[in-house]
């Protein structure tokens, strides 16, 4: 908890101006305004965010300063993914990731690497050979090994946590996700990734990261994988729950069961990509271009000029409910990171429908803290 200026508020309380509890809460708010969420939750878990190259390129911008004040962990949104990092084989583009790691170090932050192996945002050359024929299993595993040794090795001791494998479990709960990685290399690519990452930096924390973590089928499969890995000595050190939630989903009881299930396996959970979608569900309209369809635009993108107070209040309540749950499991949860810092940069403005105005984060489009931010601070002030 930040320093509270004890002498000043006991004097005011003694004068009967405000109750002691009220004063303590007010002082806490003032102290946090100068420090940030990271300080409010410093006895509970790390508080992180995901940043773009632009955010950290110039550390003097208001956004970079906000990130430094509020958060003690950072994850690159795209910079370390395989496609953006290595568009041509053997020619990694280090400038962006180097700056990000340096920014984290300069601010004493925990830097999270995202993500070593993921079926999305892969470079064109990854799954084919020189003749454009599917690459062999051996060659794919070798490419995975080279990437991990190069990337994890470069930042050994500076990137403390890696999302080693991302979203490798199937959407329909039947096991591993169908992907070129699985089709070419079989499920062994997942454990190889963990083994190589561990060799490249034995001190790094290695996570498996995925979404829809409340889903019972996924939970069962993941627990089986963890048990199998632990039995065979595959180095998995924690699980990332992405935490892309909405005002009405997921089912919190199921979400809690998943937290309990991972805790029961003795692994920490990292909430890796938290955001709260406030817009109408649009699952049937994936990929729709709503700007050309007035009726659809009105229905799916209703708050283009600002969030109505009643929805903002629901967002605030949702964040509080989430953090109440996280605090309940503070022995298990090592970190809570939002996926982006302010509403204007969120991927949720373009997914599952492009070009909407969404409000999923804790800072608004002018970088001002939203009521949800104050709500979280208030949780710690009581
Ligand atoms: O870099 C190009 C740029 O050159 C081009 O002009 C522009 C035109 O659209 O596209 C830019 O690339 C975009 C990239 O973000 C950087 O902004 C891609 O099109 C876009 O698809 C990509 O989206 C990212 C998405 O992953 C890809 O699946 C989001 O920024 C990123 O927030 C999102 O993050 C993922 C996590 O890694 C894993 N979990 C889910 C999460 C949300 O999808």
XYZ file of C-alpha atoms and ligand atoms in Angstrom:
425
model
C 0.000 0.000 0.000
C 1.403 3.493 -0.801
C 2.334 5.820 2.042
C -0.780 7.475 3.385
C 0.376 10.658 5.084
C -0.751 9.357 8.452
C -0.307 12.577 10.461
C -2.515 14.662 8.165
C -5.493 12.346 8.159
C -5.469 11.606 11.861
C -5.565 15.382 12.451
C -8.556 15.797 10.135
C -10.270 12.842 11.746
C -9.653 14.213 15.190
C -11.212 17.497 14.049
C -14.299 15.465 13.133
C -14.254 16.568 9.491
C -14.284 13.043 8.117
C -14.350 9.540 9.588
C -11.023 7.779 9.862
C -12.016 5.143 7.305
C -13.094 7.815 4.813
C -9.874 9.696 5.281
C -7.799 6.600 4.884
C -9.605 5.801 1.625
C -9.129 9.354 0.361
C -5.435 9.390 1.203
C -5.033 6.019 -0.467
C -6.666 7.339 -3.642
C -4.397 10.373 -3.681
C -1.300 8.277 -3.183
C -2.306 5.860 -5.928
C -3.019 8.740 -8.315
C 0.693 9.513 -8.143
C 1.810 5.913 -8.328
C -0.625 3.521 -9.984
C -2.483 0.241 -10.022
C 0.794 -1.606 -9.638
C 1.221 -0.014 -6.215
C -2.335 -0.631 -5.103
C -1.950 -4.367 -5.813
C 1.714 -4.729 -4.969
C 1.056 -7.202 -2.170
C -1.191 -9.310 -4.393
C 0.117 -9.762 -7.937
C 1.939 -8.005 -10.734
C -0.165 -5.607 -12.785
C 0.768 -5.619 -16.446
C -0.191 -4.296 -19.843
C 0.543 -5.115 -23.463
C 2.375 -2.522 -25.524
C 2.952 -1.803 -29.152
C 6.270 -0.695 -30.622
C 4.954 2.859 -30.916
C 4.183 3.055 -27.204
C 7.747 2.589 -26.052
C 9.619 4.149 -28.977
C 9.561 7.516 -27.256
C 9.575 7.157 -23.442
C 8.596 10.818 -23.008
C 5.096 10.488 -24.494
C 2.113 10.638 -22.136
C 1.264 7.016 -23.002
C 4.759 5.729 -22.187
C 4.695 7.679 -18.924
C 1.273 6.310 -18.072
C 2.475 2.757 -18.706
C 5.513 3.324 -16.493
C 3.403 4.794 -13.688
C 0.592 2.240 -13.631
C 2.157 -1.102 -14.511
C 5.038 -3.268 -13.357
C 4.874 -5.849 -16.158
C 4.799 -5.454 -19.947
C 4.112 -7.798 -22.827
C 4.700 -6.899 -26.473
C 1.400 -7.072 -28.378
C 2.993 -8.160 -31.649
C 6.730 -7.428 -31.720
C 7.979 -10.882 -30.709
C 5.476 -12.973 -32.647
C 7.111 -15.126 -35.273
C 5.725 -13.350 -38.341
C 6.495 -9.764 -37.279
C 9.879 -10.723 -35.770
C 11.225 -12.879 -38.579
C 9.443 -12.134 -41.865
C 12.467 -13.631 -43.694
C 14.078 -16.765 -42.302
C 17.225 -16.049 -40.337
C 16.733 -12.264 -40.318
C 15.055 -11.360 -37.032
C 14.073 -7.718 -36.660
C 15.476 -7.008 -33.215
C 15.099 -3.234 -33.016
C 11.541 -3.217 -31.617
C 11.921 -6.092 -29.128
C 15.270 -4.695 -27.963
C 13.646 -1.326 -27.213
C 10.782 -3.005 -25.404
C 13.069 -5.069 -23.198
C 15.181 -1.978 -22.460
C 12.049 0.033 -21.590
C 10.963 -2.691 -19.173
C 14.396 -2.832 -17.566
C 14.613 0.955 -17.267
C 11.347 0.973 -15.306
C 12.047 -2.094 -13.197
C 9.250 -4.023 -14.897
C 8.825 -7.750 -15.364
C 9.050 -8.326 -19.114
C 6.861 -11.057 -20.595
C 7.758 -12.603 -23.957
C 4.780 -13.254 -26.239
C 4.692 -15.730 -27.869
C 7.155 -18.399 -28.985
C 4.839 -20.801 -30.820
C 1.400 -19.793 -32.095
C -0.547 -20.897 -35.169
C -1.452 -17.281 -35.981
C 0.787 -14.460 -37.270
C 3.351 -16.920 -38.594
C 5.775 -15.974 -41.394
C 5.025 -17.189 -44.900
C 8.107 -19.421 -45.099
C 7.499 -21.346 -41.883
C 5.584 -24.378 -43.093
C 7.125 -24.797 -46.554
C 10.514 -25.657 -48.032
C 12.378 -23.970 -50.898
C 10.107 -25.672 -53.437
C 7.040 -24.437 -51.600
C 6.226 -28.028 -50.598
C 5.163 -28.767 -47.007
C 8.179 -28.807 -44.774
C 9.190 -32.051 -43.054
C 8.538 -32.707 -39.368
C 12.277 -32.624 -38.593
C 12.733 -29.317 -40.338
C 9.740 -27.730 -38.621
C 10.961 -28.879 -35.212
C 14.403 -27.521 -36.091
C 12.885 -24.165 -37.038
C 11.010 -24.071 -33.726
C 14.230 -24.904 -31.912
C 16.223 -22.218 -33.717
C 13.603 -19.571 -33.033
C 13.362 -20.386 -29.348
C 17.120 -20.670 -28.776
C 17.724 -17.385 -30.602
C 14.920 -15.373 -29.014
C 14.951 -16.725 -25.461
C 18.760 -16.833 -25.539
C 19.015 -13.186 -26.598
C 16.906 -12.027 -23.670
C 18.084 -14.546 -21.107
C 17.723 -13.037 -17.645
C 15.853 -10.013 -19.024
C 12.578 -11.576 -20.149
C 11.396 -13.289 -16.987
C 8.236 -14.971 -18.304
C 7.479 -16.554 -21.673
C 4.148 -17.460 -23.232
C 5.806 -20.523 -24.703
C 2.878 -22.005 -26.572
C -0.272 -20.043 -27.319
C -3.773 -21.347 -28.090
C -2.761 -24.916 -28.959
C -5.900 -26.504 -27.538
C -8.855 -27.086 -29.803
C -11.924 -24.865 -29.756
C -14.261 -27.849 -29.752
C -12.615 -29.523 -26.796
C -11.399 -32.573 -28.635
C -7.766 -32.141 -27.747
C -4.977 -30.328 -29.547
C -5.940 -27.664 -32.070
C -5.690 -28.581 -35.718
C -2.892 -26.427 -37.108
C 0.077 -26.831 -39.419
C 2.221 -27.310 -36.299
C 0.081 -30.242 -35.179
C -0.419 -31.668 -38.649
C 3.266 -31.637 -39.503
C 4.966 -32.247 -36.170
C 2.286 -33.895 -33.987
C 1.642 -32.902 -30.374
C 5.296 -33.293 -29.541
C 5.950 -29.762 -30.865
C 4.348 -28.379 -27.686
C 6.580 -30.171 -25.232
C 9.672 -29.618 -27.400
C 8.984 -25.890 -27.199
C 8.931 -26.012 -23.406
C 12.074 -28.125 -23.235
C 14.069 -25.884 -25.544
C 12.878 -22.693 -23.846
C 13.984 -24.135 -20.508
C 17.402 -24.996 -21.902
C 17.738 -21.509 -23.363
C 16.904 -19.812 -20.056
C 16.623 -22.195 -17.101
C 15.442 -19.388 -14.818
C 12.578 -18.134 -16.982
C 8.961 -18.895 -16.042
C 7.354 -20.857 -18.864
C 3.615 -20.565 -19.453
C 1.020 -22.266 -21.588
C -1.414 -19.487 -22.631
C -4.981 -19.829 -23.942
C -8.465 -18.275 -24.025
C -11.948 -19.510 -23.015
C -10.337 -20.805 -19.881
C -13.752 -21.339 -18.249
C -14.619 -24.051 -20.773
C -14.902 -27.404 -18.898
C -13.616 -29.494 -21.807
C -10.537 -27.354 -22.215
C -9.990 -27.399 -18.475
C -10.039 -31.211 -18.389
C -7.690 -31.519 -21.336
C -5.277 -28.944 -19.960
C -5.169 -30.587 -16.538
C -4.392 -33.928 -18.213
C -1.571 -32.317 -20.184
C -0.135 -30.666 -17.058
C -0.175 -33.970 -15.156
C 1.444 -35.780 -18.053
C 4.126 -33.099 -18.427
C 4.893 -33.030 -14.737
C 5.156 -36.809 -14.640
C 7.588 -36.793 -17.555
C 9.513 -33.709 -16.434
C 8.408 -31.339 -19.202
C 9.126 -27.877 -17.771
C 5.771 -26.075 -17.580
C 5.699 -23.463 -14.815
C 2.296 -21.858 -15.079
C -0.837 -21.270 -17.108
C -1.919 -18.072 -18.822
C -5.639 -17.310 -18.761
C -6.027 -14.705 -21.475
C -9.169 -13.225 -19.938
C -10.940 -11.809 -22.992
C -14.312 -11.467 -21.294
C -17.525 -9.516 -21.750
C -20.144 -7.940 -19.523
C -22.132 -11.161 -19.507
C -19.641 -13.914 -20.167
C -17.999 -16.150 -19.147
C -19.808 -18.128 -16.498
C -17.940 -17.102 -13.359
C -18.557 -20.399 -11.568
C -16.802 -22.247 -14.396
C -14.034 -19.657 -14.494
C -13.441 -20.164 -10.791
C -13.368 -23.928 -11.233
C -10.589 -23.494 -13.757
C -8.586 -21.354 -11.339
C -9.054 -24.033 -8.702
C -8.073 -26.801 -11.108
C -4.756 -25.152 -11.997
C -4.099 -24.280 -8.364
C -4.703 -27.933 -7.461
C -1.926 -28.897 -9.872
C 0.380 -26.578 -7.956
C 0.889 -24.135 -10.835
C 0.411 -20.370 -10.767
C -2.079 -18.675 -13.064
C -1.211 -15.498 -14.959
C -4.132 -13.448 -16.278
C -2.373 -12.477 -19.478
C -4.684 -10.490 -21.767
C -7.575 -9.083 -19.756
C -10.202 -6.893 -21.411
C -13.969 -6.515 -21.115
C -15.949 -6.259 -24.350
C -18.968 -3.984 -23.783
C -20.455 -4.105 -27.287
C -23.370 -6.285 -28.437
C -22.325 -9.866 -29.170
C -21.471 -10.102 -32.845
C -20.289 -13.661 -33.289
C -22.405 -14.156 -36.413
C -20.845 -11.135 -38.095
C -17.161 -12.029 -37.972
C -15.369 -10.212 -40.742
C -18.385 -8.022 -41.562
C -17.595 -4.538 -42.861
C -20.202 -2.623 -40.896
C -19.211 0.848 -42.105
C -21.041 0.141 -45.361
C -24.201 -1.153 -43.691
C -26.089 1.501 -41.711
C -28.583 -0.763 -39.968
C -25.888 -3.222 -38.903
C -23.642 -0.409 -37.780
C -26.320 1.080 -35.522
C -27.024 -2.293 -33.956
C -23.493 -3.618 -33.501
C -21.662 -0.348 -32.935
C -24.094 1.674 -30.824
C -21.711 3.911 -28.819
C -19.591 5.606 -31.446
C -19.457 8.941 -29.630
C -19.236 7.818 -26.014
C -20.205 5.117 -23.568
C -23.590 5.644 -21.845
C -23.184 6.036 -18.064
C -25.182 2.887 -17.338
C -22.878 0.759 -19.500
C -19.834 2.421 -17.970
C -21.225 1.494 -14.544
C -21.603 -2.113 -15.671
C -18.026 -2.108 -16.948
C -16.836 -0.789 -13.580
C -18.810 -3.457 -11.745
C -17.434 -6.142 -14.050
C -13.836 -5.150 -13.426
C -14.495 -5.116 -9.694
C -16.080 -8.539 -9.836
C -13.099 -9.875 -11.785
C -10.564 -8.414 -9.392
C -12.532 -9.632 -6.377
C -12.149 -13.102 -7.820
C -8.458 -12.535 -8.555
C -7.897 -11.313 -5.003
C -9.668 -14.369 -3.653
C -7.087 -16.448 -5.548
C -4.133 -14.173 -4.899
C -2.082 -17.150 -3.697
C -2.483 -18.679 -7.148
C -2.517 -15.612 -9.377
C 0.927 -14.200 -10.054
C 0.002 -11.423 -12.489
C -2.962 -9.627 -14.021
C -2.185 -7.967 -17.372
C -4.609 -6.051 -19.553
C -4.322 -6.428 -23.322
C -3.456 -2.852 -24.146
C -3.629 0.236 -21.979
C -6.313 2.556 -23.404
C -9.539 1.974 -25.332
C -8.324 3.549 -28.564
C -5.598 0.939 -29.088
C -7.583 -2.180 -28.227
C -7.853 -5.054 -30.703
C -11.490 -5.169 -29.587
C -12.232 -2.199 -31.862
C -11.605 -4.567 -34.780
C -12.703 -7.966 -33.539
C -14.889 -9.829 -34.270
C -16.156 -6.944 -36.407
C -13.882 -4.295 -37.912
C -14.216 -0.596 -37.200
C -16.283 -0.499 -34.003
C -15.821 1.780 -31.003
C -15.263 -0.403 -27.971
C -14.396 0.468 -24.351
C -12.695 -2.623 -22.927
C -9.771 -1.194 -20.938
C -9.068 0.899 -17.845
C -8.041 4.144 -19.596
C -10.145 6.073 -22.097
C -9.208 7.447 -25.514
C -7.667 10.513 -23.874
C -5.630 8.286 -21.558
C -7.723 9.284 -18.566
C -8.407 6.601 -15.944
C -11.999 5.378 -16.202
C -14.402 4.743 -13.337
C -13.354 1.083 -13.558
C -9.822 2.112 -12.585
C -11.074 3.998 -9.536
C -13.254 1.004 -8.699
C -10.210 -1.251 -8.555
C -8.296 1.154 -6.380
C -11.321 1.361 -4.096
C -11.221 -2.410 -3.680
C -7.870 -2.045 -1.991
C -8.780 1.019 0.027
C -11.529 -0.595 2.060
O 1.699 -4.531 -39.102
C 0.656 -4.435 -40.080
C 0.741 -3.126 -40.808
O 1.944 -3.086 -41.521
C -0.481 -2.991 -41.720
O -0.483 -1.730 -42.317
C -1.778 -3.175 -40.944
C -2.998 -3.143 -41.845
O -4.066 -3.874 -41.298
O -1.736 -4.426 -40.308
C -0.676 -4.529 -39.374
O -0.716 -5.767 -38.765
C -1.768 -5.964 -37.818
C -1.133 -6.192 -36.464
O -2.126 -6.561 -35.527
C -0.394 -4.960 -35.934
O -1.272 -3.906 -35.742
C -2.558 -7.176 -38.270
O -3.266 -6.873 -39.447
C -3.532 -7.573 -37.168
O -4.130 -8.810 -37.532
C -2.799 -7.754 -35.863
O -3.739 -8.089 -34.876
C -3.201 -8.634 -33.699
C -3.809 -9.992 -33.430
O -3.314 -10.510 -32.211
C -3.482 -10.996 -34.525
O -4.155 -12.168 -34.309
C -3.536 -7.699 -32.554
O -2.825 -6.460 -32.727
C -3.148 -8.326 -31.229
O -3.667 -7.550 -30.179
C -3.734 -9.723 -31.127
O -3.302 -10.310 -29.922
C -3.766 -11.629 -29.648
C -2.745 -12.316 -28.790
O -1.490 -12.265 -29.423
C -3.123 -13.761 -28.498
N -4.436 -13.829 -27.901
C -5.485 -13.130 -28.631
C -5.094 -11.680 -28.885
C -6.188 -10.942 -29.565
O -6.375 -11.453 -30.867
